[in-house]
Amino acid sequence: SSSSVINIVMALVMTWALPRSLSFVVRGQVQARCFHASPLVCAAQKVAMSQMDPGTEMPYEKLQANLSIIKKRLNRPLTLSEKVLYSHLDDPAGQDIVRGESYLKLRPDRVAMQDATAQMAMLQFISSGLPRVAVPSTIHCDHLIQAQVDGPKDLVRAIDINKEVYNFLSSAGSKYGVGFWKPGSGIIHQIILENYAFPGLLMIGTDSHTPNGGGLGGLCIGVGGADAVDVMANIPWELKCPKVIGVKLTGKLSGWTSPKDVILKVAGILTVKGGTGAIIEYFGPGVDSISCTGMATICNMGAEIGATTSVFPYNSRMRQYLAATSRKDIASLADANISLLTPDEGSPYDQVIEINLSELEPHINGPFTPDLAHPVNKVGTAAREKGWPIDIKVGLIGSCTNSSYEDMGRCASIVKQAMSHGLKAKCLFHITPGSEQIRATIERDGIAETLRAFGGVVLANACGPCIGQWDRQDVKKGEKNTIVTSYNRNFTGRNDANPATHAFVTSPELVTAMTLAGRLDFDPRNDSLVGNDGKEFKLSDPFADELPTRGFDPGEDTYQAPPEDGSNLVVNVSPESERLQLLSPFDKWDGKDLEDMTILIKVKGKCTTDHISAAGPWLKFRGHLDNISNNMFLTAVNAENGEMNNVQNKATGEWGPVPATARAYKASNIKWCVIGDDNYGEGSSREHAALEPRHLGGRAIIVKSFARIHETNLKKQGMLPLTFADPADYDKIGPDDKISLIGLAGFAPGKPLQCRIKHPSGSTETIQLNHSCNEQQITWFKAGSALNRMKALAAGK
């Protein structure tokens, strides 16, 4: 085809222009490429998807072929997200494609798992009986490192405490062909951006902030572990065809306004559920004023609006980042495939939001929800009106959302100004590097030392306080206080397990400025500070290099590649372990209606996956389903009494913790269900929030609406995720009612289920419940789980 000829010619031209002796650096080691080879040989050489996966090949040729089929079929302009997604279809010629309706069967390029979710994902993969993963996959040790003292000490402590889990993940990776990033490597999403993401990639990751990779033009989607198992098992991955919300950016970022403010503004517009079932696609002339890592920040926090993922079109800022991370060969290929990596003129969006970056103000969102948006000059007024603490106790920068070299440099520029006037942080200040590469580079360039001199503590290259891994000692639990972070999520108790902590999310620059002032109502654009000499001064606009002029320092080599053949290796799980437990299959559906189910809890208000399955200290049990089930619904509010973790056992009349009550029902063979509110299961991708109710005897979750990932996770585990056809029916159900699901023998796609509510008086009423299950997902319910169904198919049943 003409496009193939053009691609070959461009590759030849680019190769001819390169030095005849060329090399690239992988984690500090020089690897030869095309040494003294002719241009033709260089052009013909295949480019790997990652330097860590030398046996792989960039998929552009296949994607372009698939895209040509799709273009002929749809015969209309395509958005960027449609191009990338549809070009990964398992059957581009036959797949039904209707936004918001069709279930797409896709072939992702790779899988990524963080250590907390990888435990259950690998346990499920092991139980499948398959010998090796079918696609490039990686495990990243970032969630189990608690912030306590500082980076080095906390890392040593974590390696000792978690050695059983790390050994399991390392050995399972070696046996089944999964790359293993050791503790201290960094946060999964930053490692992906630095080593694996590329324009046009389709990747799934067992973490809700996987969309970070959209900053490099990839469609990177957060999923539960069971979805990862499907892809690793070479089964087409299923996704409901997303709608596309376009965000047109005009103008140019400047001053105190940062990329973070774009997504904080969008979150305020769309709310925590406004992106559900949609991909957020950024476009317009303003895109070019945002760095590649800034685009990643925006995509990362798109998880907070429920979006399937977020993505930016390929441009020069991505090309520069690829070159800076030793991937010029991929940048050259992307240049040659620009038609795949940018939207068509006139491509249709389901909704368009326009933001003028030149007029966008710095924002701060919170507390308790990431969509409560305030321009920075108005948050103080809101705080005084609502009684939020004005004084800041702790400022925290970094995390997977905002820990780039540019972010750290801009913060250092503020710190240098302050210290030149004799000022330091007025409260505690914590810095989390996103990766070993970032840590090593900011140490080399003096940025880390500048932040320490200001009063900062540099923590380990890990998630830390962002996910509740924080041994916080400066306030007592229950003490009302305010913290400001550059993280992505600020649900109640999220960072420190203290429900009285008011957490606000903003840019790292504003966190640093507010830490300097010690107050939530400080606007660095307009407010002055007083130096040690008694004179007032105002901070200048923050600035920093987008990329290090001396290149990145890779730091320590923390990657373990899997052997070519790990079939003879053994992965041991002790039956006495408190942290790891081999899985037993869930029971199959008995073919009968679910009659007179007891309501375990009717949840009032917001119920995120944090409410259903808390993180923090519970992370240590992520590989042991029975033990971690003791955290189920600990912080969900019971509509019956307005309390947390206190429900009545309807069989005995006794009041007690939710997990204990569920266990009592299971022991007595009492089937139970949960009634929930809007956007149930928002937040993290953690599938434990679906596994635990199933393990403890739950059968159905009936709510006003679901968050995407959690609804899928429930289906995978054989639970029934159902929504009220009339949301007002939520109010018809009392805590003492019995719930029956009628007509399960006729369970079919698009056909509502009948729900009979039996009140204590003996009266009944029937309501309608909707579901989004397709034929395959209904087979999961009947088999007891998707894993059960996979094993049955493998056995020819």
PDB file of C-alpha atoms in Angstrom, residues 601 603-604 606-607 611-612 633-638 643-645 658:
ATOM      1  CA  ILE A 601     -26.102  -3.621  54.684  1.00  0.00           C
ATOM      2  CA  VAL A 603     -25.212   1.671  52.231  1.00  0.00           C
ATOM      3  CA  LYS A 604     -25.944   5.363  52.524  1.00  0.00           C
ATOM      4  CA  LYS A 606     -20.620   7.441  48.749  1.00  0.00           C
ATOM      5  CA  CYS A 607     -19.297   3.895  48.707  1.00  0.00           C
ATOM      6  CA  HIS A 611     -15.169   1.773  51.781  1.00  0.00           C
ATOM      7  CA  ILE A 612     -15.709  -1.809  50.604  1.00  0.00           C
ATOM      8  CA  PHE A 633     -17.405  -2.578  54.358  1.00  0.00           C
ATOM      9  CA  LEU A 634     -15.568  -1.258  57.426  1.00  0.00           C
ATOM     10  CA  THR A 635     -16.152   2.399  56.524  1.00  0.00           C
ATOM     11  CA  ALA A 636     -19.421   2.176  54.580  1.00  0.00           C
ATOM     12  CA  VAL A 637     -22.235   4.060  56.316  1.00  0.00           C
ATOM     13  CA  ASN A 638     -25.163   1.866  57.351  1.00  0.00           C
ATOM     14  CA  GLU A 643     -22.901   4.204  61.714  1.00  0.00           C
ATOM     15  CA  MET A 644     -19.878   2.488  60.195  1.00  0.00           C
ATOM     16  CA  ASN A 645     -19.133  -1.207  60.702  1.00  0.00           C
ATOM     17  CA  VAL A 658     -20.072  -6.181  58.977  1.00  0.00           C
TER      18      VAL A 658
END
